[in-house]
PDB file of C-alpha atoms in Angstrom:
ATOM      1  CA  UNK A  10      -7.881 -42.575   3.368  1.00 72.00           C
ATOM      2  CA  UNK A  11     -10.504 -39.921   4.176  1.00 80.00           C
ATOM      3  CA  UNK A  12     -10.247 -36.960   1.684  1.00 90.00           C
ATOM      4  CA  UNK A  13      -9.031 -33.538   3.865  1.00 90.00           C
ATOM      5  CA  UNK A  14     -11.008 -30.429   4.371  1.00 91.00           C
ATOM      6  CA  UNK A  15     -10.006 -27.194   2.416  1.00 86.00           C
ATOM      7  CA  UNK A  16      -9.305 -25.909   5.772  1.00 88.00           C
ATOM      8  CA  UNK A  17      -6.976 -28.755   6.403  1.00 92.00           C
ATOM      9  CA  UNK A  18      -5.175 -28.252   3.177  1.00 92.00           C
ATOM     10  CA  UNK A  19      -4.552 -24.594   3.784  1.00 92.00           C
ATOM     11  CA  UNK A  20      -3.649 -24.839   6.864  1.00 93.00           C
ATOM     12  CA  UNK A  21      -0.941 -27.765   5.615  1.00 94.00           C
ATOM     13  CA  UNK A  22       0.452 -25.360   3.039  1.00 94.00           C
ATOM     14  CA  UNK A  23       0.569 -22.627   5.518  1.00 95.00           C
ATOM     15  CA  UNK A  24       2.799 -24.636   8.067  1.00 94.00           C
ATOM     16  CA  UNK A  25       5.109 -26.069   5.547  1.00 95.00           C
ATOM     17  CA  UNK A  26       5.910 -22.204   4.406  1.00 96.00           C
ATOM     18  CA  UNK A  27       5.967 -21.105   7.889  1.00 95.00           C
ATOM     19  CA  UNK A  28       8.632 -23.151   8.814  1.00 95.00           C
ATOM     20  CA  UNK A  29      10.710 -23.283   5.818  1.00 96.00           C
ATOM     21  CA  UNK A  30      10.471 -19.180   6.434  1.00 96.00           C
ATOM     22  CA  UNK A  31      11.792 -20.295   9.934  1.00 96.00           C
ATOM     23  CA  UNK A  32      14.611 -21.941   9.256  1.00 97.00           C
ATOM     24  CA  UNK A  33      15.469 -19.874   6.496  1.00 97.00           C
ATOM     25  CA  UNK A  34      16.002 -17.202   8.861  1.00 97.00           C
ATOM     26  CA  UNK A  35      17.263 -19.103  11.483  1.00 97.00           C
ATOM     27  CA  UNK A  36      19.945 -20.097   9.553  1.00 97.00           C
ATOM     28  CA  UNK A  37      20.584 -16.936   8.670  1.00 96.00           C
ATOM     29  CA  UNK A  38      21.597 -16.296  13.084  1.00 96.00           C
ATOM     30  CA  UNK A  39      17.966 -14.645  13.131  1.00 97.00           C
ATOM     31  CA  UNK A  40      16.427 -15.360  16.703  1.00 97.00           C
ATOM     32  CA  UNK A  41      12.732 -16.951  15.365  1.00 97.00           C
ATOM     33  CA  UNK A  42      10.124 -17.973  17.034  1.00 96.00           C
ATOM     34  CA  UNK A  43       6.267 -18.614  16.316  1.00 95.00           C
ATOM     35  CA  UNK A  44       3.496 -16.200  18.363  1.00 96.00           C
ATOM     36  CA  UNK A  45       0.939 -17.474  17.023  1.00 94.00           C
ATOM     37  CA  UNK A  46       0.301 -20.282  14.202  1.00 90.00           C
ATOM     38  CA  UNK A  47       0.160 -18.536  11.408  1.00 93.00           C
ATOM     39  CA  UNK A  48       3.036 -15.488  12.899  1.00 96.00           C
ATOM     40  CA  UNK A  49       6.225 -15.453  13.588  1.00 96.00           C
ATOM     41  CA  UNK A  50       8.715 -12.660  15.278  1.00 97.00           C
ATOM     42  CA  UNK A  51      12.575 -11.963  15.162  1.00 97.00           C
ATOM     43  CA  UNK A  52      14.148  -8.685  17.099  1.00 97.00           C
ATOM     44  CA  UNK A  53      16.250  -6.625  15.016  1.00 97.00           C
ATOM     45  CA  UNK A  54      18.284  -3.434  15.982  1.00 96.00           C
ATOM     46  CA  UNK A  55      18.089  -0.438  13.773  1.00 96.00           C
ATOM     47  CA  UNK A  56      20.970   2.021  13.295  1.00 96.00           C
ATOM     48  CA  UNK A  57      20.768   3.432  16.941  1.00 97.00           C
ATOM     49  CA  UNK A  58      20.321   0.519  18.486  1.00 96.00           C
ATOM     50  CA  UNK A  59      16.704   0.621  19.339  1.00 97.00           C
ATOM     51  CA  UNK A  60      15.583  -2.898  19.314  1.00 97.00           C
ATOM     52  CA  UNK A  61      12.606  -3.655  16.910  1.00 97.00           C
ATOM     53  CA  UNK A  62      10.331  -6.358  16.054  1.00 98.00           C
ATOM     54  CA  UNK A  63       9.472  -8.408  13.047  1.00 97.00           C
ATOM     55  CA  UNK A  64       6.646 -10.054  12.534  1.00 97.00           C
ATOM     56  CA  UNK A  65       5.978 -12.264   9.874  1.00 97.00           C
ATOM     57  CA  UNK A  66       2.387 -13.701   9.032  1.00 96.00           C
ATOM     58  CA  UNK A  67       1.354 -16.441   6.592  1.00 95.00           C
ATOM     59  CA  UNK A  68      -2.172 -16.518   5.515  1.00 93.00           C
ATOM     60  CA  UNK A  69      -3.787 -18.954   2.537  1.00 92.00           C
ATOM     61  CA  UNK A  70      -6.398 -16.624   1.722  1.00 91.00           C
ATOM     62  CA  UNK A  71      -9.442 -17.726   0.425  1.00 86.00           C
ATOM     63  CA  UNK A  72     -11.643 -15.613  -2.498  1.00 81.00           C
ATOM     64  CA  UNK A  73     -14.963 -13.854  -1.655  1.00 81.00           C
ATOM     65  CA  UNK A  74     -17.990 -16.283  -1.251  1.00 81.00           C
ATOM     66  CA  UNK A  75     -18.502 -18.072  -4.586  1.00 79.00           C
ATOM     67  CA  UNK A  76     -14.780 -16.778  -5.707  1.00 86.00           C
ATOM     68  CA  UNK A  77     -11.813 -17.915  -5.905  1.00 88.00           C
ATOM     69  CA  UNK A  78      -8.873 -16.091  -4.509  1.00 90.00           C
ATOM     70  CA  UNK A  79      -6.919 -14.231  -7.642  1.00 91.00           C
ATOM     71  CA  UNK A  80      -3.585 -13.811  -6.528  1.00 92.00           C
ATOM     72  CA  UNK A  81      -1.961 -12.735  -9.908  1.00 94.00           C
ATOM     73  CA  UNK A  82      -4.561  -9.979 -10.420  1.00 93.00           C
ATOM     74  CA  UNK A  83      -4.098  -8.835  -6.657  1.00 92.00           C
ATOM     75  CA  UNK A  84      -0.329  -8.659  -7.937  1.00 95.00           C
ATOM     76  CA  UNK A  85      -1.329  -6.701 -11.326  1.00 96.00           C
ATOM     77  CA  UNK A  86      -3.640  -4.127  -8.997  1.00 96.00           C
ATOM     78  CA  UNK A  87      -0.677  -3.979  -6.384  1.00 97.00           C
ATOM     79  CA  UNK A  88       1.813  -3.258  -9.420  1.00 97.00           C
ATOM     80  CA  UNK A  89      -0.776  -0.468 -11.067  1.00 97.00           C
ATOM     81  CA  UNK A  90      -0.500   1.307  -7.486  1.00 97.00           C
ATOM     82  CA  UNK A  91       2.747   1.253  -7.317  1.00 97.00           C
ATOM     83  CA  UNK A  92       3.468   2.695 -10.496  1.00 97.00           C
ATOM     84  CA  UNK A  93       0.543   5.523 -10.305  1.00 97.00           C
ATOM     85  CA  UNK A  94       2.043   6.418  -7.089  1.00 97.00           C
ATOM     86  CA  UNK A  95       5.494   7.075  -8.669  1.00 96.00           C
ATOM     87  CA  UNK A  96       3.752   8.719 -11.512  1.00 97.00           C
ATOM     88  CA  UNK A  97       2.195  11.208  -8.695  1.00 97.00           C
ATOM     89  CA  UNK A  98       4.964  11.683  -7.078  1.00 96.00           C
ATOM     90  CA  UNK A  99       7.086  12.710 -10.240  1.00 96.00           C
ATOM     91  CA  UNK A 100       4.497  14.694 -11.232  1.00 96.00           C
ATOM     92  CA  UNK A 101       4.348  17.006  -8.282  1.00 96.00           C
ATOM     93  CA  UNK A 102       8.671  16.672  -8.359  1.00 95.00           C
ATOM     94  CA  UNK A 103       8.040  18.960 -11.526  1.00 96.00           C
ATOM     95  CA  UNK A 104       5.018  21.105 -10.330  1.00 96.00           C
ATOM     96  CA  UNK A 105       7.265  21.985  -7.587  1.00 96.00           C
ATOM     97  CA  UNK A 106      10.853  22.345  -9.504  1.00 95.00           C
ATOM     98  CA  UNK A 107       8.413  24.652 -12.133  1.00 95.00           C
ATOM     99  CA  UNK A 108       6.836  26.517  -8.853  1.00 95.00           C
ATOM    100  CA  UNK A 109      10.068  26.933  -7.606  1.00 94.00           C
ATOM    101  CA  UNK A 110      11.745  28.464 -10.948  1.00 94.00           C
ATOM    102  CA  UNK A 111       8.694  30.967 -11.012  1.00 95.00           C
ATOM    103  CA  UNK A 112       8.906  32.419  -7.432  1.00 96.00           C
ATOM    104  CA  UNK A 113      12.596  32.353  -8.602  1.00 95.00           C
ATOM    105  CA  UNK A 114      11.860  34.631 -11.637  1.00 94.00           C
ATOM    106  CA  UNK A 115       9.557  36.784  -9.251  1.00 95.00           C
ATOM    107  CA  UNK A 116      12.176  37.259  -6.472  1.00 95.00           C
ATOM    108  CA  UNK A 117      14.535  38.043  -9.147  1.00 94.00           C
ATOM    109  CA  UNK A 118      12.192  40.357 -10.986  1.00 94.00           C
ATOM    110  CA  UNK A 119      11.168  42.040  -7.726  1.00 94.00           C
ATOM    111  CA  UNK A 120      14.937  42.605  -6.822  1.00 94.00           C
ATOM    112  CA  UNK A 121      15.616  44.128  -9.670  1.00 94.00           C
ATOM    113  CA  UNK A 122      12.671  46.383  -9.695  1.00 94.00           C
ATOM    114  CA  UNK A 123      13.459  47.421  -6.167  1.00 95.00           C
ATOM    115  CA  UNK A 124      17.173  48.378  -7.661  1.00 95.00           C
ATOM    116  CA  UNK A 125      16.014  50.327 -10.233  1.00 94.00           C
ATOM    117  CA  UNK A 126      13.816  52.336  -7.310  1.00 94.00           C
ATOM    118  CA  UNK A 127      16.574  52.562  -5.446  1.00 94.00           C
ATOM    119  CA  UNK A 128      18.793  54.439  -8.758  1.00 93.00           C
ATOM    120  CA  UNK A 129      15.870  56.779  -8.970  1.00 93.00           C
ATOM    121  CA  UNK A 130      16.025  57.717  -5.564  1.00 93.00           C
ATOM    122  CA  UNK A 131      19.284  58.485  -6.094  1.00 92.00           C
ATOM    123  CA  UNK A 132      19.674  60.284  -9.274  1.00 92.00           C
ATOM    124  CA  UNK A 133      16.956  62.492  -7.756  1.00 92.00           C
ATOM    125  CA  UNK A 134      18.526  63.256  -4.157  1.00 92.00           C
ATOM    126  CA  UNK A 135      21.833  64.130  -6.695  1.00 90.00           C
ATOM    127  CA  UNK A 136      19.803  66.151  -9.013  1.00 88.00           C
ATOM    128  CA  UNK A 137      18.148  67.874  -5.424  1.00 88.00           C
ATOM    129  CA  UNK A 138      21.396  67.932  -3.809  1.00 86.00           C
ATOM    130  CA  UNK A 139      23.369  69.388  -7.055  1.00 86.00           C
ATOM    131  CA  UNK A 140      20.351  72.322  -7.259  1.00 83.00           C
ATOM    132  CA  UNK A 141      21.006  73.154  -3.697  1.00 82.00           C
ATOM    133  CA  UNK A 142      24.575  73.479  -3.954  1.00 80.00           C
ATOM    134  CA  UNK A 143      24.536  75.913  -6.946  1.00 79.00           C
ATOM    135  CA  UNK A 144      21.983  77.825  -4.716  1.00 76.00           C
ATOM    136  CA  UNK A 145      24.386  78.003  -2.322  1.00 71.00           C
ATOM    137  CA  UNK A 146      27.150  79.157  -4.521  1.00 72.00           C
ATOM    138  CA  UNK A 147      24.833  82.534  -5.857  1.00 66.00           C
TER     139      UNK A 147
END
């Protein structure tokens, strides 16, 4: 038997997981069918009812020239994302909760200044207003 072609194999593997994807979802009621050979679609309906599309696409990558393809370090790289991107965002969660409590403190500290201008006023117009009525009474 003539040995296969790397292309041949890969392509083997890739039609043996495309179908077993196929049927899996099939038998699931999912309405699949191939678009291409190495894609396949289903519609879907999202929560108000606007139909979508899935597509699903199996590749056998190969590595760069001289390489071979490292899927479990792709995984590691994809993981390290992930997890710096979570990082990020929690970090800016708190920059913003502690940005937040400051402009609090500063409202707070600006209302309360503005009170405190407002007493002043006050006590003065009494003060003016209490000189002005014992001017009145001489």
């Amino acid at each position: 038997m003539p040995k296969k072609t790397e292309g041949a194999l890969k392509t083997e593997r890739r039609d043996y997981f495309m179908q077993k994807i196929k049927d899996f979802l099939t038998e699931q009621g999912e309405d699949v069918a191939f678009i291409s050979g190495n894609t396949i679609n289903l519609p879907t309906v999202d929560e108000y009812e606007n139909e979508r599309w899935i597509e699903i696409k199996v590749s056998v990558p190969a590595g760069a020239r001289g390489e071979e393809y490292d899927g479990y370090s792709l995984r590691e790289d994809y993981d390290l994302k992930i997890r710096e991107q979570a990082d990020k965002k929690e970090r800016l969660a708190k920059e913003k909760a502690k940005k937040a409590a400051e402009q609090k403190v500063k409202r707070e500290a600006l209302a309360k200044k503005r009170e405190e201008e407002r007493a002043e006023k006050d006590r003065i117009r009494a003060e003016l207003d209490a000189k002005e009525a014992n001017k009145d009474e001489e």
